[in-house]
mmCIF file of C-alpha atoms in Angstrom:
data_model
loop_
_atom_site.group_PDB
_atom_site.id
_atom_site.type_symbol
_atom_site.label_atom_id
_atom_site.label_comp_id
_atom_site.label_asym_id
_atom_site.label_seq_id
_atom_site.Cartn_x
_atom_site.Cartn_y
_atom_site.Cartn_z
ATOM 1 C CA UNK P 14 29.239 109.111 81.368
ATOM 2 C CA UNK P 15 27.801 107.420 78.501
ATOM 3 C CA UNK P 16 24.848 109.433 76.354
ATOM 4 C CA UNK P 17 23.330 108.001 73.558
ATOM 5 C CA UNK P 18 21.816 110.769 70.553
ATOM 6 C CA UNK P 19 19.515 108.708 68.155
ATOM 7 C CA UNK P 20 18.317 111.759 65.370
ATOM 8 C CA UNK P 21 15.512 110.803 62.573
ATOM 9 C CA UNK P 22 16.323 112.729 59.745
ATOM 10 C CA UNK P 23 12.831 114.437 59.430
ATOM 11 C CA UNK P 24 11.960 118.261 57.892
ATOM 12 C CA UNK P 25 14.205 119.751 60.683
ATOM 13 C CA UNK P 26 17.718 117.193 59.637
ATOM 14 C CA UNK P 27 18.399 115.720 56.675
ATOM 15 C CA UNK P 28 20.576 113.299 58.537
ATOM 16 C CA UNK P 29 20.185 110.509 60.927
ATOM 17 C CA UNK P 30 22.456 109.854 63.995
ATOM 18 C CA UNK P 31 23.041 106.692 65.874
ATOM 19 C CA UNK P 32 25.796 107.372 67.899
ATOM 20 C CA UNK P 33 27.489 106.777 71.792
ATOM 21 C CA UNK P 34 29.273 109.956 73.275
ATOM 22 C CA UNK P 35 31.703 109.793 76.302
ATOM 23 C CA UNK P 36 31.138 113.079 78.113
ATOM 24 C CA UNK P 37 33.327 114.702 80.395
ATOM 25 C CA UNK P 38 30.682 116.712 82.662
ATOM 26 C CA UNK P 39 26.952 116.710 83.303
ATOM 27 C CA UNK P 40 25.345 118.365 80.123
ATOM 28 C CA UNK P 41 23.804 121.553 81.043
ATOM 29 C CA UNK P 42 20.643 123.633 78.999
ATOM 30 C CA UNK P 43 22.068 125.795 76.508
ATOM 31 C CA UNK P 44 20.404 129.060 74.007
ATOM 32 C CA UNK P 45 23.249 130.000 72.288
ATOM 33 C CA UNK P 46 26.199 128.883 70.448
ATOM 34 C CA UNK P 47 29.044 130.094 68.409
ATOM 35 C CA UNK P 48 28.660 127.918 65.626
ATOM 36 C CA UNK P 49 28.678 127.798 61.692
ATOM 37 C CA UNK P 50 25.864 130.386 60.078
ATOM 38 C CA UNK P 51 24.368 129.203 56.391
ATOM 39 C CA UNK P 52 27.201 130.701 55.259
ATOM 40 C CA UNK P 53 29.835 128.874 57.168
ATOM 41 C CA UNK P 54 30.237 132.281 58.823
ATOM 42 C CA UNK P 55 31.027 131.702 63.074
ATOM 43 C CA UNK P 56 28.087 133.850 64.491
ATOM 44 C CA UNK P 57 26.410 133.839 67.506
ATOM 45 C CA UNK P 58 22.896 131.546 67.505
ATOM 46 C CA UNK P 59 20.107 130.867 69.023
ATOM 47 C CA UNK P 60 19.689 127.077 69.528
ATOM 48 C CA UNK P 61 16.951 125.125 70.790
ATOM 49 C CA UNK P 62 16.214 120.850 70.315
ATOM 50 C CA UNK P 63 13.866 119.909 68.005
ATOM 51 C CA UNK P 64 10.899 116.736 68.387
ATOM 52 C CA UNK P 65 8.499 115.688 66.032
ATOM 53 C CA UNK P 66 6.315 117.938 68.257
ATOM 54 C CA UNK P 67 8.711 121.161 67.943
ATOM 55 C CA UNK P 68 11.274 123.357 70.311
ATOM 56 C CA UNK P 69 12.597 120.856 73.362
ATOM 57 C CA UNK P 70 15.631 121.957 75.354
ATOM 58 C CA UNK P 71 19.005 121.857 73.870
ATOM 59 C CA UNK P 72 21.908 120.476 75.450
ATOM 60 C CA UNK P 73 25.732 120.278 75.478
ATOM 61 C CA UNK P 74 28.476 119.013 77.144
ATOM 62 C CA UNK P 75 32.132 118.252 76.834
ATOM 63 C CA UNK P 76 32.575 115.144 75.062
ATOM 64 C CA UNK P 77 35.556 112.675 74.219
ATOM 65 C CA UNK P 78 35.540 112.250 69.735
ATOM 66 C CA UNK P 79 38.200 109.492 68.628
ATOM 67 C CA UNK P 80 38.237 111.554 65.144
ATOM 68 C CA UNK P 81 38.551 115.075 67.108
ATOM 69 C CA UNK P 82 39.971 114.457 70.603
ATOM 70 C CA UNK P 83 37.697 117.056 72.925
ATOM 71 C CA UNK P 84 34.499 118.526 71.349
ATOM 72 C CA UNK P 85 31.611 120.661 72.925
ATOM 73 C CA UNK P 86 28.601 118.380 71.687
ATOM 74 C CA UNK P 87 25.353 120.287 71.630
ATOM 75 C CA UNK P 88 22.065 117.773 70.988
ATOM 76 C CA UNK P 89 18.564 118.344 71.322
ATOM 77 C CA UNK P 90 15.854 116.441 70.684
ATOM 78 C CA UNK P 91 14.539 112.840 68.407
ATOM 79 C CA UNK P 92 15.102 115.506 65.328
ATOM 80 C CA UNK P 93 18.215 117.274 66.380
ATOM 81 C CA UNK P 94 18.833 121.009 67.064
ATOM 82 C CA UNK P 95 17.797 123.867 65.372
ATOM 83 C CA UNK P 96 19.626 127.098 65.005
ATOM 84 C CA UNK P 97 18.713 130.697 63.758
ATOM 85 C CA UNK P 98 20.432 134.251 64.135
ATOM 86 C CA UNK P 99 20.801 135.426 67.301
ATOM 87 C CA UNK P 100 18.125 137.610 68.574
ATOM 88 C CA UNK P 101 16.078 136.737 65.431
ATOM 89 C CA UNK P 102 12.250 138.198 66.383
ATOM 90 C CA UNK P 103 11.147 135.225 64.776
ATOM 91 C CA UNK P 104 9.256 132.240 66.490
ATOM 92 C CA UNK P 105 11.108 128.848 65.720
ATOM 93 C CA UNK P 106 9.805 127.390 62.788
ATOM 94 C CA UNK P 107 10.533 124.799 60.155
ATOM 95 C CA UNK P 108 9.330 127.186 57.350
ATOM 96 C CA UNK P 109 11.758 129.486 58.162
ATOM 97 C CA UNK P 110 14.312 130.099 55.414
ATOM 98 C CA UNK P 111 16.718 132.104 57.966
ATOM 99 C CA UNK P 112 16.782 128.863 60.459
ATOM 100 C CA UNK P 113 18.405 125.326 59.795
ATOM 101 C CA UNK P 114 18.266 122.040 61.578
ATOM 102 C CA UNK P 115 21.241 119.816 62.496
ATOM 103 C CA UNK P 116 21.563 116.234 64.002
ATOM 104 C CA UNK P 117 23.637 117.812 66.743
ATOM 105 C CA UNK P 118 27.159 120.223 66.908
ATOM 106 C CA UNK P 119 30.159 118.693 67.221
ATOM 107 C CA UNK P 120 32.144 122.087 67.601
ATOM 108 C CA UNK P 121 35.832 122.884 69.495
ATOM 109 C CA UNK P 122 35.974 122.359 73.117
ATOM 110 C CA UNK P 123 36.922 126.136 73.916
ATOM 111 C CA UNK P 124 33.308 127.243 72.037
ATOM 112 C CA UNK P 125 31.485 130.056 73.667
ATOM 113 C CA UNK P 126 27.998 129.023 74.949
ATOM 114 C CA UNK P 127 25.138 131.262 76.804
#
């Protein structure tokens, strides 16, 4: 199954994506994420998707990368994902020096998800 993720860098990514994924399953809603901290650290976050209008769902799925072989992809909204600590008391917000916005994840297939 094709998915296309189209990100406009915006105050949540600095980047913009344009790009066709081959997934392997049906993506399924996803909170958190082993993935990179702000320190490059692997630590357990919260994720949620990100629109010009704030917190959407976040995705992710098994996906096919020609660079990478298998990769979990985790996407979220027209502005990407967001990330913070997990089990931060804090609401998501862009002002938020402890949170950071992506396009998406591109992380290894055998990543731990919640």
């Amino acid at each position: 199954m094709l998915i296309e993720v189209e990100v406009t860098a915006g105050e949540n990514s600095p980047l913009d994506l344009h790009r066709m994924f081959d997934l392997l399953e049906d993506p399924r809603p996803v909170s958190r994420v082993m993935a990179p901290n702000l320190k490059g650290e692997d630590v357990w976050c919260d994720v949620t998707g990100w629109t010009e209008d704030g917190p959407c769902p976040a995705m992710a799925a098994l996906s096919e990368d020609s660079g990478e072989g298998v990769v979990l992809l985790v996407y979220g909204g027209s502005e990407g994902v967001r990330l913070r600590p997990a089990g931060s008391p804090t609401e998501w917000d862009l002002s938020d020096a402890g949170q950071w916005g992506e396009a998406c994840l591109m992380l290894g297939k055998d990543t731990d998800t919640e």
